[in-house]
Coordinates of C-alpha atoms in Angstrom, one line a residue:
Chain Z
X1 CA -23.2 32.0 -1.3
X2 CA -19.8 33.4 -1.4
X3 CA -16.7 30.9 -0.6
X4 CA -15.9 33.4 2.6
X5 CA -19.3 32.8 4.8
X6 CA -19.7 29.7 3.6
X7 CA -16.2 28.8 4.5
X8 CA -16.9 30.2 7.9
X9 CA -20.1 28.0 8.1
X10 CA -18.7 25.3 7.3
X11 CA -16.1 25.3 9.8
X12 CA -18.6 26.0 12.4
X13 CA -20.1 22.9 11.3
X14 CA -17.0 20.6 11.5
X15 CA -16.1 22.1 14.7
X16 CA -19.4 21.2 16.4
X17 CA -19.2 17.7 14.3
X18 CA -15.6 17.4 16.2
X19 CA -16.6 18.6 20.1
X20 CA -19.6 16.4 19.5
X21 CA -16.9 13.4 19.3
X22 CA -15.6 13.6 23.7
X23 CA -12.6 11.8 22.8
X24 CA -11.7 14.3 20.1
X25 CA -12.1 17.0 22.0
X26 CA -10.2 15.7 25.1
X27 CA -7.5 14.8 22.6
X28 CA -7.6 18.2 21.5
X29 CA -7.5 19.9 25.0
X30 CA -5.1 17.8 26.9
X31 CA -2.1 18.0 25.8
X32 CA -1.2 21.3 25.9
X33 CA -3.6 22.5 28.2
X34 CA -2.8 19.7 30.4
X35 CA 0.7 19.9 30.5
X36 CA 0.7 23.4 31.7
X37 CA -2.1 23.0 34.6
X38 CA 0.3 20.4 35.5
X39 CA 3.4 22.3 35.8
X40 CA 1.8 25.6 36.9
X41 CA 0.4 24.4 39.7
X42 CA 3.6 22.3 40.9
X43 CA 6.2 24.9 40.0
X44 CA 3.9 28.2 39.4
X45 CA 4.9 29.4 42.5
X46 CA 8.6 29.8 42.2
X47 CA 10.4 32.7 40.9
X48 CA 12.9 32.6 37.6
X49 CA 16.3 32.9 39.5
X50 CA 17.4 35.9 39.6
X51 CA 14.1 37.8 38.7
X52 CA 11.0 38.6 40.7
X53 CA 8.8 36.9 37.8
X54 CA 7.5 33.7 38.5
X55 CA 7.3 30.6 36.9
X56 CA 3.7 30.7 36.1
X57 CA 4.3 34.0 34.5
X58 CA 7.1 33.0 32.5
X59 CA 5.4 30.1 30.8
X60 CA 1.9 31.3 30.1
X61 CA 3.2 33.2 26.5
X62 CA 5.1 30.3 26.3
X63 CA 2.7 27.8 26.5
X64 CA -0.1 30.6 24.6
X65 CA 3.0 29.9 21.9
X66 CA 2.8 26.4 21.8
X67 CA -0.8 26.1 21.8
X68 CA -1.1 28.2 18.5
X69 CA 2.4 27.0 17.3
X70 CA 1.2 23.4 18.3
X71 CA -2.9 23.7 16.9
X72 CA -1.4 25.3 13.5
X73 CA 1.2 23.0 12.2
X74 CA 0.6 19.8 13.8
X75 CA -3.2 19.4 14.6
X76 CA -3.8 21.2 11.4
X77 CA -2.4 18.9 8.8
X78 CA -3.1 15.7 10.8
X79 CA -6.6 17.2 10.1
X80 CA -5.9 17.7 6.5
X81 CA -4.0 14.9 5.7
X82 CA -7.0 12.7 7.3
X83 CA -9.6 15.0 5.3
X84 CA -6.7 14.5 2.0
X85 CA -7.5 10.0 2.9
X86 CA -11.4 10.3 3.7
X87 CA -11.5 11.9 0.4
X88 CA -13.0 15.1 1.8
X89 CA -10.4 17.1 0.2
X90 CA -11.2 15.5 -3.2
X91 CA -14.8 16.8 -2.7
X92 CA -13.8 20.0 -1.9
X93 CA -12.1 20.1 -5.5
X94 CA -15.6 19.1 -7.4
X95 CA -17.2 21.9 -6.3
X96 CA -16.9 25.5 -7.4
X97 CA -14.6 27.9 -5.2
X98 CA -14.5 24.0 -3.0
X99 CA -10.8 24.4 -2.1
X100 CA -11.3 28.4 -0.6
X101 CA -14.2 27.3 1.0
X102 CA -12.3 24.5 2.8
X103 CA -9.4 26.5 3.6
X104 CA -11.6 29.0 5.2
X105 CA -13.8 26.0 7.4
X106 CA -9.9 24.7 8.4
X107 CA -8.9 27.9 9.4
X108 CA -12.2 28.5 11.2
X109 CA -11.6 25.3 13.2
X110 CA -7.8 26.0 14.4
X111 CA -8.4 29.6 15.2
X112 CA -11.4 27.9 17.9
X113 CA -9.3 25.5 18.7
X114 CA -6.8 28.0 19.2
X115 CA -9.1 30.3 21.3
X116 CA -10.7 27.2 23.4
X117 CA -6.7 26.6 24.6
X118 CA -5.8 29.8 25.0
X119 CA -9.2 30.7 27.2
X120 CA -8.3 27.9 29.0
X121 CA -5.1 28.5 29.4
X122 CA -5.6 32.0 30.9
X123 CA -8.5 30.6 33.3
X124 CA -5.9 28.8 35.0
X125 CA -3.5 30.8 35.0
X126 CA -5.5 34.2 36.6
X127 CA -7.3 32.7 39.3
X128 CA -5.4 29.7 39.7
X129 CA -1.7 29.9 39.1
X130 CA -1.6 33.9 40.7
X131 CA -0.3 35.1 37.1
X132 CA -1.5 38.7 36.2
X133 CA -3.7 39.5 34.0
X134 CA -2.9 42.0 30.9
X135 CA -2.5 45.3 32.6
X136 CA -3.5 47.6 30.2
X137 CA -6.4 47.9 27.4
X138 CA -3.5 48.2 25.1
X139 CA -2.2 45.0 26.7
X140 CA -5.0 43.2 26.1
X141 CA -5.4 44.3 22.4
X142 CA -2.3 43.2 22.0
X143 CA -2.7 39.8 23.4
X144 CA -6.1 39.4 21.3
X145 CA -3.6 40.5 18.0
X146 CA -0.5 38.8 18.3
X147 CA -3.0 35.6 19.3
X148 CA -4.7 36.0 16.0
X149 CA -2.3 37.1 13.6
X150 CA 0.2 34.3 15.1
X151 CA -2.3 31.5 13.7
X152 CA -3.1 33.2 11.0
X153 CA 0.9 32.9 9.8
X154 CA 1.0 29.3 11.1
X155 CA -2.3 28.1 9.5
X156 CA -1.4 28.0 5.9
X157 CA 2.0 26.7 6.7
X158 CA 0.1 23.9 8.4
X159 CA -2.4 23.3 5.4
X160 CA 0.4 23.2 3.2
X161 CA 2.2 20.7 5.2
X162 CA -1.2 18.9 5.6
X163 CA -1.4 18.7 1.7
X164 CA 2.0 17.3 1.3
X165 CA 2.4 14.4 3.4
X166 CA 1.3 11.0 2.8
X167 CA -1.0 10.4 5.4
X168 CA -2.3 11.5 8.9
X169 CA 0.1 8.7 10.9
X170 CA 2.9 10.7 9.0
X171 CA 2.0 14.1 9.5
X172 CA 2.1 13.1 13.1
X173 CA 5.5 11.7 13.0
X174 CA 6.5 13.9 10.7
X175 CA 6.1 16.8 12.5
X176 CA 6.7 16.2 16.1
X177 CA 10.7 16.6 15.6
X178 CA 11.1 19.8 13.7
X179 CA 8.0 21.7 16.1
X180 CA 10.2 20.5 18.7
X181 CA 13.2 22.0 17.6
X182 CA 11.8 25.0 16.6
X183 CA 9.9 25.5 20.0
X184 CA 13.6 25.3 21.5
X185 CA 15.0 27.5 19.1
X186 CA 12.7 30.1 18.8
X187 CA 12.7 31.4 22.6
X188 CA 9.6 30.4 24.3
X189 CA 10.7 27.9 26.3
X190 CA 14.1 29.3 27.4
X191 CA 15.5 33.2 26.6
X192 CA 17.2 33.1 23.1
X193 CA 20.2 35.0 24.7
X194 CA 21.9 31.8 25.4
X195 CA 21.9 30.1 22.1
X196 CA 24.6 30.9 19.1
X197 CA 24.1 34.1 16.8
X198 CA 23.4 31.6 13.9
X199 CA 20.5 30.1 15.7
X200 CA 19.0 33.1 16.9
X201 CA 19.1 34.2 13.1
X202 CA 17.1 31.4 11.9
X203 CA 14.9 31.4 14.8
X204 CA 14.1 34.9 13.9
X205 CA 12.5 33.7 10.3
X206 CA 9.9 31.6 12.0
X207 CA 6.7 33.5 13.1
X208 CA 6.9 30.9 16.1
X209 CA 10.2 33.6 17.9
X210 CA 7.8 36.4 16.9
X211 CA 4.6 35.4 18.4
X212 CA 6.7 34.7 21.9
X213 CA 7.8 37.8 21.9
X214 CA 4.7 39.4 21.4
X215 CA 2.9 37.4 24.4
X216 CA 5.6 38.2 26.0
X217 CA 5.3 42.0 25.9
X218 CA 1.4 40.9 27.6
X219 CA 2.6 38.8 30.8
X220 CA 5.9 40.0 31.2
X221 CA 7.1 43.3 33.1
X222 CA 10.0 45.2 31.3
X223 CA 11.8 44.4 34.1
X224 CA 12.9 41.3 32.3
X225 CA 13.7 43.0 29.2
X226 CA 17.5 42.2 29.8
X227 CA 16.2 38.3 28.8
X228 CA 15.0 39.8 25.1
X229 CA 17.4 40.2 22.3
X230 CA 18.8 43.5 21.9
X231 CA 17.0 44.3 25.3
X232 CA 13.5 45.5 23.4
X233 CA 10.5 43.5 22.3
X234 CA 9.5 45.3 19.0
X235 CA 5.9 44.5 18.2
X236 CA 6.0 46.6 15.1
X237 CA 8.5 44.0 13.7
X238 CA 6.4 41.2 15.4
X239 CA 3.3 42.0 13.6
X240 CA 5.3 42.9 10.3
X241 CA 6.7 39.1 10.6
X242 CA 3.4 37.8 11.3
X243 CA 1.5 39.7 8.5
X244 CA 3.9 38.6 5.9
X245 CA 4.0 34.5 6.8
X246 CA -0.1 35.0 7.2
X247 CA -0.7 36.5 3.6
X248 CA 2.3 34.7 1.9
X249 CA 1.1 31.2 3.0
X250 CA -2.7 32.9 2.1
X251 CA -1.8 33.2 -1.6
X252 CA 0.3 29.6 -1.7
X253 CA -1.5 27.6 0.3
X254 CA -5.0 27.4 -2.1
X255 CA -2.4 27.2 -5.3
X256 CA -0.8 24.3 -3.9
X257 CA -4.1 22.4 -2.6
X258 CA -5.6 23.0 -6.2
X259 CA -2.9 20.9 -7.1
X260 CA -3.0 18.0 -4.8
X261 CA -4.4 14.9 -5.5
X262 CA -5.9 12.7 -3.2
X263 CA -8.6 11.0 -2.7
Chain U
X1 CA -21.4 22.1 -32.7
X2 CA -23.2 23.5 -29.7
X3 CA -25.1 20.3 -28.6
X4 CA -21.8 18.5 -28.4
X5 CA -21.3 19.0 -24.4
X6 CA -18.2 16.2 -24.2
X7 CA -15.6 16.3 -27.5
X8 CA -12.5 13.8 -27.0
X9 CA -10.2 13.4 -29.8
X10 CA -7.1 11.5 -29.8
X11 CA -6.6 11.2 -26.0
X12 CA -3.2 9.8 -24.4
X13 CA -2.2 10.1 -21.4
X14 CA 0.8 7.7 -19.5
X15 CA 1.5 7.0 -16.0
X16 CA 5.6 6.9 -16.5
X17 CA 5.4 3.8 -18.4
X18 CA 2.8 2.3 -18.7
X19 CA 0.2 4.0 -21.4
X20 CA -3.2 4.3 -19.6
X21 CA -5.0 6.4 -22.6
X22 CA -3.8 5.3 -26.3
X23 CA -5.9 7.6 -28.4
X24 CA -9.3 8.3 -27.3
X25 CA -11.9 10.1 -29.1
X26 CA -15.9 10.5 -28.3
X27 CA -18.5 13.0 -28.8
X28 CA -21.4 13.3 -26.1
X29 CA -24.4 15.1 -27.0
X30 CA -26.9 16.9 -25.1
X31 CA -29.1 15.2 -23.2
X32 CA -27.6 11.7 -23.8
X33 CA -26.6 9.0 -21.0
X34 CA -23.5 7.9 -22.6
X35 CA -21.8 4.7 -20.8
X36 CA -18.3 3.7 -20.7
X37 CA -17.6 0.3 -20.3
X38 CA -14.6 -2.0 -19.7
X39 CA -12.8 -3.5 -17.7
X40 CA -10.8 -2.6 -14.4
X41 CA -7.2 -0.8 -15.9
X42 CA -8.9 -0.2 -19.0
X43 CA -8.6 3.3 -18.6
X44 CA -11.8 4.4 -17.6
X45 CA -11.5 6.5 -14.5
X46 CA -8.8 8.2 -15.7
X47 CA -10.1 9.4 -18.8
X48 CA -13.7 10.4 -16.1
X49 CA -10.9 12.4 -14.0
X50 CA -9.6 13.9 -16.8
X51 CA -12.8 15.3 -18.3
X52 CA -13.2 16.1 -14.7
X53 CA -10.3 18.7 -14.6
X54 CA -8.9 16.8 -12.4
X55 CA -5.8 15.0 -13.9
X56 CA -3.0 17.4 -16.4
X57 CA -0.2 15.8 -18.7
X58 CA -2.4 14.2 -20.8
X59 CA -2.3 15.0 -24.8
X60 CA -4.6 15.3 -27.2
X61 CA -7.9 17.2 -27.4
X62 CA -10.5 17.2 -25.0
X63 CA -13.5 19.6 -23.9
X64 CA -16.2 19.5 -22.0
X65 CA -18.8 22.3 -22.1
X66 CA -16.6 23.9 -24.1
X67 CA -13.3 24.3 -21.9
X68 CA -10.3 22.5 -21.8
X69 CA -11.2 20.8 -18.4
X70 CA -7.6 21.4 -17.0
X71 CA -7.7 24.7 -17.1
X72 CA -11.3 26.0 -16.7
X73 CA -12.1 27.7 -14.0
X74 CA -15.0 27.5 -11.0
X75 CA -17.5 28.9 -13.2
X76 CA -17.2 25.5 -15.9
X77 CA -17.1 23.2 -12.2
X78 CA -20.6 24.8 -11.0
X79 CA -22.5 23.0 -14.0
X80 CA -20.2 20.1 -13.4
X81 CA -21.7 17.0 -11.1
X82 CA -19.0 14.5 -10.3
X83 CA -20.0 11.1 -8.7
X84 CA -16.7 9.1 -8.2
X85 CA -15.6 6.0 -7.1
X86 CA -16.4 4.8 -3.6
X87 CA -16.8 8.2 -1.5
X88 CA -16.0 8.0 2.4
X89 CA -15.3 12.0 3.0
X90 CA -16.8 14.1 5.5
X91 CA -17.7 10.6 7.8
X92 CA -18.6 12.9 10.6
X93 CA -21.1 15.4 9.3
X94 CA -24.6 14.7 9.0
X95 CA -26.6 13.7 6.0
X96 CA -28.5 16.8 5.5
X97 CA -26.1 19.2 7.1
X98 CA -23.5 17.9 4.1
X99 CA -25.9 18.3 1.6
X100 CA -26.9 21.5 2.5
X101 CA -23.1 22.8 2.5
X102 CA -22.5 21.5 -0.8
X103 CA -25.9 23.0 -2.3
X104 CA -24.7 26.7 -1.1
X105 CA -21.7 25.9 -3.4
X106 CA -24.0 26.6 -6.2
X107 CA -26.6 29.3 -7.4
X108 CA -29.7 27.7 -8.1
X109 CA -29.6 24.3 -6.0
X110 CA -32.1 22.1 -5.7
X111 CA -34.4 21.9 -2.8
X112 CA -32.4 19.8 -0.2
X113 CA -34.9 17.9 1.7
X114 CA -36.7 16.7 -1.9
X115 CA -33.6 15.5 -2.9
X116 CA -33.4 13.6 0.1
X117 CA -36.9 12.1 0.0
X118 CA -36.4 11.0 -4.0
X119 CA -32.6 9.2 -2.9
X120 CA -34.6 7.7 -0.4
X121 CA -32.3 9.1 2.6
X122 CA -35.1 10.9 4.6
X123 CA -35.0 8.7 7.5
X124 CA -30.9 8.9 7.5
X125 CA -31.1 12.7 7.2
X126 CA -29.8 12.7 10.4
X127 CA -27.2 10.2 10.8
X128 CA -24.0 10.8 10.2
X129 CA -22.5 10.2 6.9
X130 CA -19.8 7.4 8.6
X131 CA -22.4 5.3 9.7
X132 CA -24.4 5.1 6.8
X133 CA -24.8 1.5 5.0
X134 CA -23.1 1.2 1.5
X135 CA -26.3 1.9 -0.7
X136 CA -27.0 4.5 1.4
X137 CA -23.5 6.1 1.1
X138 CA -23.7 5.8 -2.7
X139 CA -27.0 7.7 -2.9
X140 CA -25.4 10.3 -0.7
X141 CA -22.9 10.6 -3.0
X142 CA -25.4 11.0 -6.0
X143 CA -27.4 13.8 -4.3
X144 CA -24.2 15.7 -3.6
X145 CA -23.4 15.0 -7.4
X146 CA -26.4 16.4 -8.7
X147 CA -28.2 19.0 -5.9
X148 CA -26.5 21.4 -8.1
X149 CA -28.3 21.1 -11.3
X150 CA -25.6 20.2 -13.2
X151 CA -25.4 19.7 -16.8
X152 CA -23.1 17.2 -17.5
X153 CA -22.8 14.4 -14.4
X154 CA -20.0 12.0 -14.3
X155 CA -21.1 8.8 -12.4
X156 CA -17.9 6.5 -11.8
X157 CA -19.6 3.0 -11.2
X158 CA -22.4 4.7 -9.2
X159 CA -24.1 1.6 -8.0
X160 CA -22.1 -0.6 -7.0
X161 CA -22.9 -1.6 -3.8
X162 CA -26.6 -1.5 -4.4
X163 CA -29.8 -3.9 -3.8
X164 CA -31.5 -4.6 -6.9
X165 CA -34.3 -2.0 -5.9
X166 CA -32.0 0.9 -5.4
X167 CA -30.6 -0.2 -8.5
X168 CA -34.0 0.2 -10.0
X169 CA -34.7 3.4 -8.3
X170 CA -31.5 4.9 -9.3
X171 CA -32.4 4.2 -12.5
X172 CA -35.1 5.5 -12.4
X173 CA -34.0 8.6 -11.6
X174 CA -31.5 9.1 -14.0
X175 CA -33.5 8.5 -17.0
X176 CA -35.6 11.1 -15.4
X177 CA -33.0 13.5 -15.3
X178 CA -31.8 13.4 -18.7
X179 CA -35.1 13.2 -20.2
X180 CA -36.7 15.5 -18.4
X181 CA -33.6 18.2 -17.7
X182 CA -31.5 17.0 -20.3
X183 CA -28.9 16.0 -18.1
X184 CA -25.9 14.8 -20.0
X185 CA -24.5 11.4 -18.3
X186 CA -21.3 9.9 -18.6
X187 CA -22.0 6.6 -16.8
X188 CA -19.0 4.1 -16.2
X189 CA -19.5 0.8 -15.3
X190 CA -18.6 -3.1 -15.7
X191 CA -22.5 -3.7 -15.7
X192 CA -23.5 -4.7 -18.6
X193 CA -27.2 -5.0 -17.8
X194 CA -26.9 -1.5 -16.5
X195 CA -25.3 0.4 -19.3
X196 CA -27.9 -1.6 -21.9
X197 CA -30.8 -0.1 -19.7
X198 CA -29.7 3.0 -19.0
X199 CA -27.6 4.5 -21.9
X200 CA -28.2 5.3 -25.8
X201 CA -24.8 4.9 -26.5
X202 CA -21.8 2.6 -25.0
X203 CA -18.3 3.1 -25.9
X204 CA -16.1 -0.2 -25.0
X205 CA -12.6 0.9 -23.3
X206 CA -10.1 -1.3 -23.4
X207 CA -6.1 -1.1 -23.1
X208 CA -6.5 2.4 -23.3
X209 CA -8.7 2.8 -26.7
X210 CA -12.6 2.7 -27.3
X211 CA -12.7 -0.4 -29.3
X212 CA -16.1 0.0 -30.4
X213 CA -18.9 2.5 -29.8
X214 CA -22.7 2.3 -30.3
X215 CA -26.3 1.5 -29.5
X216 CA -26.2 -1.6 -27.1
X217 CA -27.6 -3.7 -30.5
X218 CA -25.3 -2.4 -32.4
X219 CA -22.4 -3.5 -29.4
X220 CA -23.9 -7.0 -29.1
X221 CA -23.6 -7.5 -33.1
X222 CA -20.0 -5.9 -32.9
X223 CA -19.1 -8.2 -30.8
X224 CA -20.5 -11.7 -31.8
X225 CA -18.0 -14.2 -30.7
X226 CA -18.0 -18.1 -31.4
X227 CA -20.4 -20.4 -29.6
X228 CA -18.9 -23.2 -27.5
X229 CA -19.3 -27.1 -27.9
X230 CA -17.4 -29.1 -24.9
X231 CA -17.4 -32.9 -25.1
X232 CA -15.5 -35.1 -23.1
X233 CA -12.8 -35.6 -25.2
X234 CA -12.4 -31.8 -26.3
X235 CA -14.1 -28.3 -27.3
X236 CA -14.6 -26.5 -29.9
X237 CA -15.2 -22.6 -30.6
X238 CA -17.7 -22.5 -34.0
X239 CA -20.0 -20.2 -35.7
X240 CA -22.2 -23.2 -36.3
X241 CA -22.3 -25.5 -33.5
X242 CA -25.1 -27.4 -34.2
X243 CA -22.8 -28.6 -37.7
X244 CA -20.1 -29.3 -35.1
X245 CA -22.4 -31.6 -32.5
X246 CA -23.4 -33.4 -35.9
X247 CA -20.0 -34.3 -37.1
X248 CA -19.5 -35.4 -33.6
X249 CA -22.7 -37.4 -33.5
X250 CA -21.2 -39.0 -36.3
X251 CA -17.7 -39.8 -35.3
X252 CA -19.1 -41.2 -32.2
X253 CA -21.1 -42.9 -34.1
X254 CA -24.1 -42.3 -31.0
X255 CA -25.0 -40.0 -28.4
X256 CA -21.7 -37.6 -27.8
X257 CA -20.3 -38.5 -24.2
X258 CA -20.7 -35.3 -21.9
X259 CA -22.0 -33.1 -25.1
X260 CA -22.4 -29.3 -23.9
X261 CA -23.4 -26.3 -26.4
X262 CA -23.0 -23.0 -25.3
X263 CA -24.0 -19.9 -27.2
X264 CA -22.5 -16.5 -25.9
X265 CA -24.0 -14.0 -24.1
X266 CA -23.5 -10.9 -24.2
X267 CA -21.1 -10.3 -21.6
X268 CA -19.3 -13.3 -22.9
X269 CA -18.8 -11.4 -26.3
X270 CA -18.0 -8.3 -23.8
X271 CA -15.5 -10.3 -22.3
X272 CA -14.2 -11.7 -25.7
X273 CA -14.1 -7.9 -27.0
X274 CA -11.8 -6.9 -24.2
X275 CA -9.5 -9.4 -24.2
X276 CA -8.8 -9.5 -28.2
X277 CA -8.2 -6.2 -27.2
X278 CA -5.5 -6.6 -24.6
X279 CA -3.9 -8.6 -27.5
X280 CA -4.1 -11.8 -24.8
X281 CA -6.7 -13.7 -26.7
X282 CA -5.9 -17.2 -26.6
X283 CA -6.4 -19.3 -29.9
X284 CA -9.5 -21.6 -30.3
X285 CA -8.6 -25.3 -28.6
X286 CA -8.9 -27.3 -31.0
X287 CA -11.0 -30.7 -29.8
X288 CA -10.0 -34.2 -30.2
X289 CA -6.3 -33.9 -28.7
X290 CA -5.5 -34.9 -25.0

């Protein structure tokens, strides 16, 4: 069979292997999900000062962000890394086209996972939490897009970084600080307008600022344009960003798990 | 040269240091369960990995079906079946849903639920691969090595962790393999009895270097080694321990207190092979001193 199917059939597999396992699954699930049913439903209700958006509205990109942002580069290479221990990554390498085929199945996974949050996300936020849904077809094309091509750029960042550390307990550690920082920087939690120039620069070379603005441009009326840089969301750029993380990391990532060992 | 599937010639390869490979050369032919024996830190896995693709910055020569194993591509690894050390990957997925992944790798796999029935795994087919008990983990692991069809299989001390009947099964097996398939088999192990049942040929590894390589009688008579008289005043290593007990008979003038006469076998030459190899032997006690 050819590594792409099989990749995809693979990572059917080990995502039915991993809902099969409650506690992985909740793991999965609760803490972003969680975290925003939780504040939605206390603070949902309030408008951003000065605006007639309300709070619900103004976190679900945000939290759509995270939930991508979060699933590709730290779920992702806690994943690998574990897979890199087990030895599963070593198997991967004795077979022919093993490493594509495992890339694929990971990416297969996170884009579910991704999807399961961001369904879930949107459930509560609809009915629940009074936030609109996407207007327009074109809206909701572009939702489905920048949700796809956003993991896409993030998952063979996270593979990569999955390769590289030591272990799963590091990845963890690892990566909690810098996703933190870069969720702060990068304008999903809080409008980039108020940080420094040289800040907003570098936020700007993550796909993390791009994807925001993107889910943005869904949930968010152009009444709060004013909040955006330069007063525009431009998804041409967004998708340009996007596209060139996704296939750069495409072409790295398989070179650089070739040469990993680990067992 | 085309029935030489393994050709190794002056192998070295160094972990910063310390030099694991010193100069390793071997020739496996067609059809041939070849065993490598020694010691742990002799040098073995390495030198498997390497053939394996899976190691670069070695020097020397080395090819395996023809390629140079670090750089040959996914065409070489699909008639490549690797069995390494203690597996524990992929703990979650089921016994036959693994299997059957890993047989679409390849073009012409073998039929999966056979495969199970001859490893014996039927009844574990579905149980996941976690739970599985060690001999049943290790036969996994030699399915997944050879539902491929391979034609060379690399089997890094593949039953350890076995009851004497899986032992014998496994056996089995593999000498059905090669002699029926012509499966080549590069066996490592630290059992002796094993490699003496299963293989033609056994190269000894030790420090880094085959110290001698042959038909398991030619091994044993490469490696006699001195036979052992203890008494209670001494020992003695001699090539002719009965003339030893009889001078001692006559010092003693009687019965020797606490006389024992021990001829090696042939792990004990094994043994005695490795360490004159590691350069550590000790010199023969001589008796009589305290």
């Amino acid at each position: 069979m050819n590594a792409t199917p099989l990749g995809l059939r693979r990572g059917w597999t080990e995502q039915l292997n991993l809902w099969s396992d409650r506690k992985e699954l909740l793991n999965a699930l609760i803490g972003t999900v969680g975290t925003y049913v939780v504040l939605v439903l206390f603070i949902g209700g309030n408008n951003v000062p000065g605006t007639s958006v309300s709070m619900a509205a103004f976190m679900t990109p945000g939290f759509l962000a995270f939930a991508v942002f979060s699933t590709g580069l730290t779920v992702l290479p806690t994943l690998i890394a574990a897979d890199r221990e087990e030895g599963t990554l070593m198997r991967a390498r004795t077979l022919p086209r093993g490493i594509r085929v495992y890339l694929t199945g990971r990416a297969v996974t996170t884009l579910l996972t991704i999807a399961l949050n961001a369904a879930l996300v949107l459930l509560v936020a609809v009915p629940l939490a009074g936030v609109a849904a996407p207007a327009t077809p074109a809206r909701w094309f572009t939702l489905v897009w920048v949700l796809v091509l956003g993991a896409l750029a993030v998952v063979p960042i996270g593979a990569m970084i999955g390769s590289l550390v030591s272990g799963p307990k590091t990845a963890a550690a690892m990566l909690a600080l810098p996703a933190m920082l870069l969720m702060l920087i990068s304008g999903v939690m809080f409008p980039l307008e108020s940080l420094p120039g040289v800040v907003r620069g570098i936020a700007q070379v993550f796909p993390l600022y791009w994807q925001g603005l993107g889910l943005r441009a869904v949930f968010l009326p152009d009444s709060v344009l004013a909040a955006e840089l330069g007063h525009s969301r431009p998804l041409g750029r967004a998708a340009a960003v996007l596209g060139a993380w996704a296939v750069g990391g495409m072409v790295l990532a398989p070179w650089l798990l070739r040469r990993v060992r680990g067992r | 040269m085309h029935d030489v599937v393994i050709r190794v010639r002056g192998l070295r390869m160094a972990y910063g240091p310390i030099q694991v490979l010193n100069g390793v050369d071997l020739d496996l032919r067609r059809g041939e369960v070849f065993t490598l024996l020694g010691p742990n830190g002799a040098g073995k896995t390495t030198l498997v990995e390497i053939l394996e693709g899976f190691r670069t910055g070695w020097s020397g020569e080395a090819e395996v079906l023809g390629e140079n194993p670090a750089r040959a591509g996914d065409a070489w690894r699909a008639r490549l079946g690797v069995v390494m050390q203690s597996w524990r990957d992929h703990p979650r997925w089921r016994v036959r849903d693994l299997l059957a992944h890993v047989a679409a790798h390849y073009e012409k796999p073998r039929d999966v639920d056979e495969l199970l029935a001859t490893l014996g795994l039927t009844e574990a087919a579905h149980n996941r691969a976690g739970v599985l008990s060690g001999g049943q983990r290790r036969r996994l692991d030699v399915a997944l090595g050879i539902v491929g069809r391979p034609e060379v299989l690399f089997l890094d001390e593949p039953t350890t962790g076995f009851d004497p009947e899986a032992r014998r099964e496994f056996h089995l097996l593999i000498e059905r393999l090669a002699g029926e398939e012509g499966l080549t088999v590069l066996l490592t192990t630290h059992d002796l009895a094993e490699a003496e049942r299963l293989s033609e040929r056994i190269a000894v590894l030790a420090a880094g270097r085959v110290v001698t390589c042959g038909s398991p009688a030619e091994l044993a008579r490469a490696v006699q080694v001195p036979s052992l008289v203890r008494w209670e005043d001494g020992e003695l290593e001699t090539a002719d321990p009965s003339g030893v007990a009889w001078d001692l008979h006559q010092r003693y003038g009687g019965p020797v207190p606490g006389l024992e006469l021990r001829r090696p076998t042939l792990e004990e030459s094994y043994l005695d092979l490795i360490e004159e190899a590691r350069g550590t032997r000790e010199t023969a006690t001589v008796g009589g001193t305290r």
